[in-house]
């Protein structure tokens, strides 16, 4: 168990949260949610002891071990992948290293010989004889093949390094598991594997995530960081959403009741205060009126951007036609794929990481040439593109206002542009920030702002939810649901796909599967085939 008592965190005069007293108990899985910048990661670092709080106390139950998903991706570059996983259990790792050292020596001292007689028992009791199989199970579940296990961590890119660090913290089997954005860089298959693993986890789990499917599947409780405090809600993310709306509605009704009562009391006092026979009653009602209080709603840190995609030109019947397209790099990604995409279709491109999803999306939008085949876009098509990597598009030395102004209609004033950016949560002097210092979420909202200004009649988005908070994801999800024309997108966000897609392209090692239906239909079909 882990508890906090009156935890407060201040940076200068600004308080992220104040007097937070919460209890995280074994067997429960908590989703720690809140707007970007509300202090979620800071709170988790306080729980792990990596950061000191301004006030208050964190108490970890006696004998409880704590595991934390590291964000320092380069910390284990000198280790092999499987050794990095082993380090998640410090006791076992120490015994493993000592054992390997002793057995590698040609000659042993008397002391070392005596140590060899004891180390096997300790190694076995610590789980040494099953460590390789357990580490392998974790790595395979996260998408690694056995030929990579003995490779150096340096051969991996950031996303795959994060997977190894996730396996590392899971390997330690801590009593308290803290995960900061564990689904980042995971594909749908790996996310579903992690969901099932965490459901079986018997300790305490505290996770920060912007993945609504993950929160709904995993969490038994939601710890909501808002109003500079943490409120605990039983249930998953959807349960929290309903409960928080109901709580606000009840408060609004209570306030209306108080306001009506106050109005009636004021009317009585005004009418009878000068009437001698009613003066006593008027005085009594005046005392009652003074005690009435309309509870003010605290200002939430949650804000949602206003996103709407309005095509500037009509889209014709012919949108995208692909004929026998192929693409290879070191290995073949796909070959001889053909499809026709119509004006009202919403195509989700899914598959494992590195399988070729981004390549397929870019080829279908004529952003990349294939090795063979032909892509033909309809004459009326104007593509609005959200790239996964926007570094070539964004100018780090320009202000956000100046950069976005390049895509505004002629004659758009600075006041109008600032007003538009305000709806996308760029407030006040935020619009003058250099693009290079913007957060991932701010850059994503800037690209979405560009797309809305350009008014494309076909939208293509590559992992658009990666850096957005839950409120921005909900706003984008809703805006795309209203978009009347063709939509193509790459995503690992299960709920995003399930609520938008009417057609699925799954990129696999065997080829591209083209399924004319929703994600739920597609998954049901695959399950029935696998029975």
Coordinates of C-alpha atoms in Angstrom, one line a residue:
X1 CA 0.0 0.0 0.0
X2 CA 1.1 3.6 -0.7
X3 CA -0.5 6.7 0.9
X4 CA 0.0 10.4 0.8
X5 CA -0.8 12.8 3.6
X6 CA -1.3 16.5 2.8
X7 CA 1.1 16.5 -0.1
X8 CA 1.6 20.0 -1.6
X9 CA 3.8 20.8 -4.6
X10 CA 4.7 24.4 -5.4
X11 CA 7.0 25.9 -8.0
X12 CA 7.6 29.4 -6.8
X13 CA 4.2 30.9 -5.9
X14 CA 2.3 28.5 -8.2
X15 CA 0.8 25.4 -6.6
X16 CA 0.4 22.3 -8.8
X17 CA -1.6 20.6 -6.1
X18 CA -2.3 21.2 -2.4
X19 CA -3.1 19.0 0.7
X20 CA -3.4 15.8 -1.3
X21 CA -4.3 12.9 0.9
X22 CA -5.0 9.6 -1.0
X23 CA -4.6 5.9 -0.4
X24 CA -3.6 3.4 -3.1
X25 CA -4.4 -0.1 -1.9
X26 CA -3.3 -3.6 -3.2
X27 CA -5.5 -5.2 -5.8
X28 CA -6.7 -1.9 -7.3
X29 CA -5.5 -0.4 -10.5
X30 CA -5.6 3.4 -10.6
X31 CA -5.6 5.6 -13.6
X32 CA -4.0 9.0 -12.7
X33 CA -5.6 11.5 -15.1
X34 CA -5.6 15.2 -15.6
X35 CA -4.9 17.9 -18.1
X36 CA -1.4 18.4 -19.6
X37 CA 0.6 20.5 -17.1
X38 CA -1.7 19.6 -14.1
X39 CA 1.1 17.8 -12.4
X40 CA 0.5 14.0 -13.0
X41 CA 4.1 13.1 -13.7
X42 CA 5.4 15.3 -10.9
X43 CA 3.0 13.6 -8.5
X44 CA 4.2 10.2 -9.7
X45 CA 7.9 11.2 -9.2
X46 CA 7.0 12.3 -5.7
X47 CA 5.6 8.8 -5.0
X48 CA 8.8 7.2 -6.3
X49 CA 11.0 9.5 -4.2
X50 CA 12.6 11.0 -7.4
X51 CA 11.3 14.5 -6.5
X52 CA 10.8 16.1 -3.1
X53 CA 7.4 17.6 -2.3
X54 CA 7.0 21.1 -0.8
X55 CA 4.9 19.7 2.1
X56 CA 3.4 16.5 3.2
X57 CA 4.4 12.8 3.6
X58 CA 4.5 9.8 1.3
X59 CA 4.3 6.4 3.1
X60 CA 5.0 3.1 1.5
X61 CA 3.8 0.0 3.3
X62 CA 6.4 -2.0 5.2
X63 CA 8.2 -4.5 3.0
X64 CA 6.5 -3.2 -0.2
X65 CA 8.7 -3.0 -3.3
X66 CA 8.1 -0.3 -5.8
X67 CA 8.6 -0.4 -9.6
X68 CA 8.6 2.6 -11.9
X69 CA 8.7 2.7 -15.6
X70 CA 11.8 4.7 -16.5
X71 CA 11.7 7.6 -18.9
X72 CA 15.5 7.7 -19.3
X73 CA 15.8 5.6 -22.4
X74 CA 19.6 5.6 -22.6
X75 CA 20.3 4.5 -19.0
X76 CA 21.0 0.9 -20.0
X77 CA 22.8 1.3 -23.4
X78 CA 25.8 -0.7 -22.1
X79 CA 23.6 -3.7 -21.4
X80 CA 22.0 -6.3 -23.7
X81 CA 18.3 -6.3 -24.1
X82 CA 17.7 -9.4 -21.9
X83 CA 20.2 -8.2 -19.2
X84 CA 18.3 -4.9 -19.1
X85 CA 15.1 -6.8 -18.2
X86 CA 17.0 -8.9 -15.6
X87 CA 18.0 -5.7 -13.8
X88 CA 14.4 -5.1 -12.9
X89 CA 15.0 -7.6 -10.1
X90 CA 18.1 -6.1 -8.3
X91 CA 18.6 -9.0 -5.9
X92 CA 18.4 -11.6 -8.7
X93 CA 20.6 -9.5 -11.0
X94 CA 23.3 -9.2 -8.4
X95 CA 23.3 -12.9 -7.8
X96 CA 23.3 -13.6 -11.6
X97 CA 26.3 -11.3 -12.1
X98 CA 28.2 -12.9 -9.2
X99 CA 27.4 -16.4 -10.4
X100 CA 28.6 -15.5 -14.0
X101 CA 31.8 -14.0 -12.7
X102 CA 32.6 -17.0 -10.5
X103 CA 31.9 -19.6 -13.2
X104 CA 34.0 -17.6 -15.7
X105 CA 37.2 -17.9 -13.7
X106 CA 39.7 -20.6 -14.4
X107 CA 40.9 -20.8 -10.8
X108 CA 39.0 -20.0 -7.6
X109 CA 40.2 -19.0 -4.2
X110 CA 39.1 -21.0 -1.2
X111 CA 36.7 -18.3 -0.3
X112 CA 35.3 -18.3 -3.8
X113 CA 34.9 -22.1 -3.8
X114 CA 33.0 -21.9 -0.6
X115 CA 30.8 -19.1 -2.1
X116 CA 30.0 -21.4 -5.1
X117 CA 28.6 -23.9 -2.7
X118 CA 26.0 -21.4 -1.4
X119 CA 25.2 -19.3 -4.4
X120 CA 23.2 -21.9 -6.2
X121 CA 20.7 -22.1 -3.4
X122 CA 20.3 -18.4 -3.2
X123 CA 20.1 -18.1 -7.0
X124 CA 17.4 -20.8 -7.1
X125 CA 15.3 -19.3 -4.3
X126 CA 15.5 -15.9 -6.0
X127 CA 14.0 -17.4 -9.2
X128 CA 17.3 -17.7 -11.1
X129 CA 16.4 -20.9 -12.9
X130 CA 13.2 -19.4 -14.4
X131 CA 14.5 -15.9 -15.0
X132 CA 15.4 -16.5 -18.7
X133 CA 11.9 -17.9 -19.5
X134 CA 10.1 -15.2 -17.6
X135 CA 12.1 -12.4 -19.3
X136 CA 11.6 -14.0 -22.7
X137 CA 7.8 -14.2 -22.1
X138 CA 7.7 -10.5 -21.4
X139 CA 9.9 -9.5 -24.4
X140 CA 7.9 -11.7 -26.8
X141 CA 4.7 -10.2 -25.5
X142 CA 6.0 -6.8 -26.3
X143 CA 6.9 -7.7 -29.8
X144 CA 10.6 -8.8 -29.7
X145 CA 11.9 -11.8 -31.5
X146 CA 14.4 -14.1 -29.7
X147 CA 17.3 -13.1 -32.1
X148 CA 17.3 -9.7 -30.5
X149 CA 17.6 -10.8 -26.9
X150 CA 21.4 -10.7 -26.8
X151 CA 21.7 -7.6 -28.9
X152 CA 22.9 -4.3 -27.3
X153 CA 20.2 -1.8 -26.2
X154 CA 21.9 0.7 -28.6
X155 CA 20.4 -1.2 -31.6
X156 CA 16.9 -0.1 -30.6
X157 CA 15.1 3.2 -31.3
X158 CA 13.4 5.1 -28.5
X159 CA 10.0 3.4 -28.8
X160 CA 11.5 -0.1 -28.6
X161 CA 13.8 0.9 -25.7
X162 CA 10.7 2.0 -23.8
X163 CA 9.3 -1.5 -24.3
X164 CA 12.4 -3.1 -22.8
X165 CA 12.1 -0.7 -19.8
X166 CA 8.5 -1.7 -19.5
X167 CA 9.5 -5.4 -19.5
X168 CA 12.2 -4.5 -16.9
X169 CA 9.8 -3.0 -14.4
X170 CA 7.3 -5.9 -14.9
X171 CA 10.1 -8.5 -14.4
X172 CA 10.8 -7.2 -10.9
X173 CA 7.2 -8.1 -9.9
X174 CA 7.0 -5.1 -7.5
X175 CA 4.2 -4.8 -5.0
X176 CA 3.5 -1.3 -6.3
X177 CA 3.7 -0.7 -10.0
X178 CA 3.9 2.9 -11.3
X179 CA 3.6 3.4 -15.1
X180 CA 3.9 6.8 -16.8
X181 CA 2.4 6.5 -20.3
X182 CA 3.1 2.8 -20.7
X183 CA 1.2 2.6 -24.0
X184 CA 3.4 5.2 -25.8
X185 CA 5.0 3.6 -28.8
X186 CA 3.1 0.3 -28.3
X187 CA 1.0 -1.1 -31.2
X188 CA -2.5 -2.4 -30.6
X189 CA -1.4 -6.0 -30.2
X190 CA 1.1 -5.1 -27.5
X191 CA -1.4 -2.8 -25.7
X192 CA -3.9 -5.6 -25.6
X193 CA -1.2 -7.9 -24.2
X194 CA -0.3 -5.4 -21.5
X195 CA -3.9 -5.0 -20.6
X196 CA -4.3 -8.7 -20.0
X197 CA -1.1 -8.8 -17.9
X198 CA -2.1 -5.9 -15.7
X199 CA -5.6 -7.4 -15.2
X200 CA -3.8 -10.4 -13.6
X201 CA -1.5 -8.2 -11.5
X202 CA -2.2 -8.7 -7.8
X203 CA -0.3 -5.7 -6.5
X204 CA -1.1 -1.9 -6.7
X205 CA -1.0 -0.3 -10.1
X206 CA -0.9 3.4 -10.7
X207 CA -0.8 4.5 -14.3
X208 CA -0.8 7.7 -16.3
X209 CA -2.3 7.3 -19.7
X210 CA -4.2 9.2 -22.4
X211 CA -5.4 6.0 -24.0
X212 CA -9.1 5.7 -23.2
X213 CA -9.3 2.0 -24.2
X214 CA -6.4 1.2 -21.9
X215 CA -7.9 3.1 -19.0
X216 CA -11.3 1.5 -19.5
X217 CA -9.9 -2.0 -19.7
X218 CA -7.3 -1.8 -16.9
X219 CA -8.5 0.6 -14.2
X220 CA -10.6 -0.2 -11.2
X221 CA -10.4 3.4 -10.0
X222 CA -9.7 6.8 -11.4
X223 CA -7.5 9.3 -9.5
X224 CA -8.5 12.7 -11.1
X225 CA -5.9 15.5 -10.7
X226 CA -7.9 18.7 -11.1
X227 CA -8.7 21.9 -9.1
X228 CA -5.2 21.4 -7.5
X229 CA -6.4 18.3 -5.7
X230 CA -6.9 14.6 -6.4
X231 CA -10.4 13.1 -6.2
X232 CA -10.9 9.3 -6.3
X233 CA -13.6 7.7 -8.4
X234 CA -14.5 4.0 -8.4
X235 CA -14.6 2.4 -11.9
X236 CA -12.9 3.0 -15.2
X237 CA -12.6 6.1 -17.3
X238 CA -16.1 6.0 -18.8
X239 CA -17.5 5.5 -15.2
X240 CA -15.5 8.6 -14.1
X241 CA -16.8 10.7 -17.0
X242 CA -20.4 9.8 -16.1
X243 CA -19.9 10.3 -12.4
X244 CA -18.1 13.7 -12.8
X245 CA -20.9 15.0 -15.1
X246 CA -23.6 13.8 -12.7
X247 CA -21.8 15.5 -9.8
X248 CA -21.7 18.8 -11.7
X249 CA -25.4 18.5 -12.7
X250 CA -26.4 17.8 -9.1
X251 CA -24.4 20.9 -7.9
X252 CA -26.1 23.0 -10.6
X253 CA -29.5 21.8 -9.5
X254 CA -28.7 22.5 -5.9
X255 CA -27.5 26.0 -6.9
X256 CA -30.7 26.7 -8.8
X257 CA -32.7 25.6 -5.8
X258 CA -30.8 28.0 -3.5
X259 CA -31.1 30.8 -6.0
X260 CA -34.9 30.4 -6.2
X261 CA -35.1 30.3 -2.4
X262 CA -33.0 33.4 -2.2
X263 CA -35.3 35.1 -4.8
X264 CA -38.4 34.2 -2.8
X265 CA -36.9 35.4 0.4
X266 CA -35.8 38.7 -1.1
X267 CA -39.3 39.3 -2.5
X268 CA -40.9 38.6 0.9
X269 CA -38.4 40.9 2.7
X270 CA -38.9 43.7 0.1
X271 CA -42.7 43.4 0.4
X272 CA -43.2 43.2 4.1
X273 CA -40.1 44.8 5.8
X274 CA -42.1 48.0 6.4
X275 CA -45.2 46.1 7.6
X276 CA -45.3 46.1 11.4
X277 CA -47.2 42.9 11.6
X278 CA -44.8 41.1 9.3
X279 CA -41.6 42.7 10.4
X280 CA -40.6 39.8 12.7
X281 CA -41.1 37.3 9.8
X282 CA -39.1 39.6 7.5
X283 CA -36.3 39.8 10.0
X284 CA -36.3 36.0 10.3
X285 CA -36.2 35.5 6.5
X286 CA -33.3 38.1 6.3
X287 CA -31.3 35.9 8.7
X288 CA -32.1 32.8 6.5
X289 CA -31.1 34.7 3.4
X290 CA -27.7 35.7 4.9
X291 CA -27.0 32.0 5.5
X292 CA -27.7 30.9 2.0
X293 CA -24.7 30.2 -0.2
X294 CA -24.4 29.4 -3.9
X295 CA -21.4 27.2 -4.2
X296 CA -19.0 28.5 -6.8
X297 CA -17.5 26.0 -9.3
X298 CA -13.8 25.9 -9.1
X299 CA -11.9 26.7 -12.3
X300 CA -10.9 23.4 -13.9
X301 CA -7.5 22.8 -15.4
X302 CA -9.3 20.9 -18.1
X303 CA -9.9 22.8 -21.3
X304 CA -10.8 21.4 -24.7
X305 CA -9.8 22.9 -28.0
X306 CA -12.6 23.7 -30.5
X307 CA -11.8 21.7 -33.6
X308 CA -13.8 21.7 -36.8
X309 CA -12.8 20.5 -40.3
X310 CA -14.7 22.3 -43.0
X311 CA -13.8 21.3 -46.6
X312 CA -13.4 24.4 -48.8
X313 CA -14.0 22.6 -52.0
X314 CA -16.5 19.9 -53.0
X315 CA -15.2 16.3 -53.2
X316 CA -16.1 14.3 -56.3
X317 CA -16.9 10.6 -56.5
X318 CA -13.4 9.6 -57.4
X319 CA -11.0 9.9 -54.4
X320 CA -8.1 7.4 -54.4
X321 CA -7.4 4.5 -56.7
X322 CA -4.3 2.3 -56.0
X323 CA -3.3 -0.3 -58.5
X324 CA -0.7 -3.1 -57.7
X325 CA 1.4 -0.9 -55.5
X326 CA 4.6 -2.2 -53.8
X327 CA 7.2 -0.9 -51.4
X328 CA 10.5 -2.3 -50.0
X329 CA 13.3 -0.9 -48.0
X330 CA 15.8 -3.5 -46.6
X331 CA 12.8 -5.9 -46.7
X332 CA 9.5 -5.9 -48.6
X333 CA 6.8 -4.1 -46.7
X334 CA 3.9 -5.0 -49.1
X335 CA 3.4 -5.8 -52.7
X336 CA 0.7 -5.9 -55.4
X337 CA -1.8 -4.1 -53.3
X338 CA -4.9 -2.5 -55.0
X339 CA -7.8 -0.6 -53.6
X340 CA -10.4 2.0 -54.4
X341 CA -11.4 4.5 -51.7
X342 CA -14.6 6.4 -52.0
X343 CA -15.8 9.9 -50.9
X344 CA -17.5 8.8 -47.7
X345 CA -15.1 6.1 -46.4
X346 CA -13.1 6.3 -43.1
X347 CA -10.1 4.0 -43.4
X348 CA -8.0 3.0 -40.4
X349 CA -4.6 1.6 -41.2
X350 CA -3.5 -0.7 -38.4
X351 CA -0.7 -3.1 -37.7
X352 CA 2.5 -3.7 -35.7
X353 CA 5.2 -1.0 -35.3
X354 CA 7.6 -0.9 -38.2
X355 CA 5.3 -2.9 -40.5
X356 CA 4.8 -0.1 -43.0
X357 CA 1.6 1.7 -42.0
X358 CA 3.1 5.2 -42.4
X359 CA 4.5 4.3 -45.7
X360 CA 1.2 3.0 -47.0
X361 CA -0.6 6.2 -45.8
X362 CA 2.0 8.5 -47.5
X363 CA 1.8 6.5 -50.7
X364 CA -2.0 6.6 -50.8
X365 CA -1.8 10.4 -50.4
X366 CA 0.9 10.8 -53.1
X367 CA 3.4 11.9 -50.5
X368 CA 5.8 9.1 -51.4
X369 CA 6.6 7.1 -54.5
X370 CA 6.2 3.3 -54.5
X371 CA 8.5 0.8 -56.1
X372 CA 5.8 -0.4 -58.4
X373 CA 2.2 0.2 -59.2
X374 CA 0.2 3.4 -59.5
X375 CA -1.7 5.8 -57.3
X376 CA -4.4 8.1 -58.8
X377 CA -6.1 10.8 -56.8
X378 CA -9.4 12.3 -58.0
X379 CA -9.2 15.7 -59.7
X380 CA -11.1 17.3 -56.8
X381 CA -9.0 15.9 -54.0
X382 CA -7.2 18.3 -51.7
X383 CA -5.5 16.4 -48.9
X384 CA -5.1 17.8 -45.4
X385 CA -2.2 15.9 -43.8
X386 CA -1.2 15.3 -40.2
X387 CA 2.3 13.8 -40.4
X388 CA 3.7 11.6 -37.6
X389 CA 7.0 13.5 -37.8
X390 CA 6.4 17.2 -38.4
X391 CA 10.0 18.3 -38.1
X392 CA 10.3 19.1 -41.8
X393 CA 7.0 21.1 -41.7
X394 CA 7.5 23.1 -38.6
X395 CA 10.0 26.0 -38.5
X396 CA 11.5 26.0 -34.9
X397 CA 12.7 29.6 -35.2
X398 CA 9.3 31.1 -36.1
X399 CA 6.7 32.1 -33.5
X400 CA 3.6 29.9 -33.5
X401 CA 1.5 32.9 -34.7
X402 CA 3.8 33.7 -37.6
X403 CA 4.1 30.1 -38.7
X404 CA 0.3 29.5 -38.7
X405 CA -0.3 32.9 -40.4
X406 CA 1.3 31.5 -43.5
X407 CA -1.7 29.2 -44.0
X408 CA -4.4 31.7 -43.2
X409 CA -6.7 33.2 -45.9
X410 CA -5.5 36.4 -47.4
X411 CA -6.7 39.4 -45.4
X412 CA -6.8 37.5 -42.1
X413 CA -5.9 40.0 -39.4
X414 CA -3.6 39.3 -36.4
X415 CA -6.6 39.7 -34.1
X416 CA -8.6 37.1 -36.0
X417 CA -5.6 34.8 -36.0
X418 CA -5.1 35.2 -32.3
X419 CA -8.8 34.5 -31.7
X420 CA -8.6 31.3 -33.8
X421 CA -5.5 30.2 -31.9
X422 CA -7.3 30.9 -28.6
X423 CA -9.9 28.3 -29.5
X424 CA -7.0 25.9 -30.1
X425 CA -5.8 26.7 -26.5
X426 CA -3.0 29.1 -27.5
X427 CA -3.8 31.8 -25.0
X428 CA -2.3 35.3 -24.6
X429 CA 1.4 35.4 -25.3
X430 CA 1.5 31.6 -25.9
X431 CA 1.0 32.5 -29.6
X432 CA 4.5 34.2 -29.6
X433 CA 6.3 31.1 -28.4
X434 CA 9.0 29.8 -30.8
X435 CA 7.7 26.7 -32.5
X436 CA 10.9 24.9 -31.3
X437 CA 10.0 25.2 -27.6
X438 CA 6.4 24.1 -27.9
X439 CA 5.4 20.8 -26.2
X440 CA 4.4 17.8 -28.2
X441 CA 0.7 18.6 -27.5
X442 CA 1.1 22.2 -28.6
X443 CA 2.8 21.2 -31.8
X444 CA 0.0 18.7 -32.5
X445 CA -2.6 21.4 -32.0
X446 CA -0.7 23.7 -34.2
X447 CA -0.7 21.1 -37.0
X448 CA -4.4 20.6 -36.5
X449 CA -4.9 24.4 -36.7
X450 CA -3.1 24.4 -40.0
X451 CA -5.4 21.6 -41.3
X452 CA -8.6 23.4 -40.3
X453 CA -7.4 26.6 -42.0
X454 CA -6.4 24.8 -45.2
X455 CA -9.9 23.2 -45.4
X456 CA -8.8 20.0 -47.2
X457 CA -11.6 17.8 -48.5
X458 CA -9.7 14.5 -47.7
X459 CA -8.0 14.1 -44.3
X460 CA -5.0 11.9 -43.7
X461 CA -3.7 11.6 -40.1
X462 CA -0.7 9.6 -38.9
X463 CA -0.9 8.9 -35.1
X464 CA -2.6 12.2 -34.3
X465 CA -3.4 11.3 -30.7
X466 CA 0.2 10.6 -29.6
X467 CA 0.9 13.8 -27.8
X468 CA -2.7 15.0 -27.0
X469 CA -4.3 14.9 -23.6
X470 CA -7.7 13.2 -23.1
X471 CA -9.7 16.4 -23.6
X472 CA -7.9 17.2 -26.9
X473 CA -8.3 13.5 -28.1
X474 CA -12.0 13.7 -27.3
X475 CA -12.3 17.0 -29.2
X476 CA -10.4 15.6 -32.2
X477 CA -12.4 12.4 -32.2
X478 CA -15.7 14.4 -32.2
X479 CA -14.5 16.8 -35.0
X480 CA -13.5 13.8 -37.2
X481 CA -16.8 12.2 -36.6
X482 CA -18.5 15.3 -38.1
X483 CA -16.2 15.4 -41.1
X484 CA -18.3 14.5 -44.1
X485 CA -15.7 13.3 -46.5
X486 CA -12.9 10.7 -46.9
X487 CA -10.7 10.0 -43.8
X488 CA -7.6 7.9 -43.7
X489 CA -5.6 7.5 -40.5
X490 CA -2.9 5.5 -38.8
X491 CA -3.5 4.9 -35.1
X492 CA -3.0 2.5 -32.2
X493 CA -5.8 4.1 -30.2
X494 CA -8.4 1.4 -30.0
X495 CA -11.3 3.7 -29.1
X496 CA -10.3 6.2 -31.8
X497 CA -10.4 3.6 -34.4
X498 CA -13.5 1.9 -33.1
X499 CA -15.5 5.1 -33.2
X500 CA -14.4 6.4 -36.6
X501 CA -13.4 3.6 -39.0
X502 CA -15.8 2.1 -41.5
X503 CA -13.0 0.2 -43.3
X504 CA -9.8 -1.5 -42.0
X505 CA -6.4 -1.9 -43.7
X506 CA -4.3 -4.2 -41.6
X507 CA -0.7 -4.3 -42.7
X508 CA 0.8 -7.7 -41.9
X509 CA 3.9 -9.7 -42.8
X510 CA 1.8 -11.7 -45.2
X511 CA 0.3 -8.6 -46.9
X512 CA -2.4 -6.0 -46.5
X513 CA -5.8 -7.2 -45.3
X514 CA -8.7 -5.0 -46.6
X515 CA -11.8 -5.4 -44.4
X516 CA -14.9 -3.4 -45.3
X517 CA -16.3 -2.9 -41.8
X518 CA -15.7 -1.5 -38.3
X519 CA -12.9 -2.5 -36.0
X520 CA -15.3 -4.4 -33.8
X521 CA -16.6 -6.4 -36.8
X522 CA -13.0 -7.0 -37.9
X523 CA -11.8 -8.2 -34.5
X524 CA -14.9 -10.5 -34.1
X525 CA -14.2 -12.0 -37.5
X526 CA -10.5 -12.7 -36.6
X527 CA -11.5 -14.3 -33.3
X528 CA -14.1 -16.5 -35.0
X529 CA -11.4 -17.6 -37.5
X530 CA -8.9 -18.4 -34.8
X531 CA -11.3 -20.7 -32.8

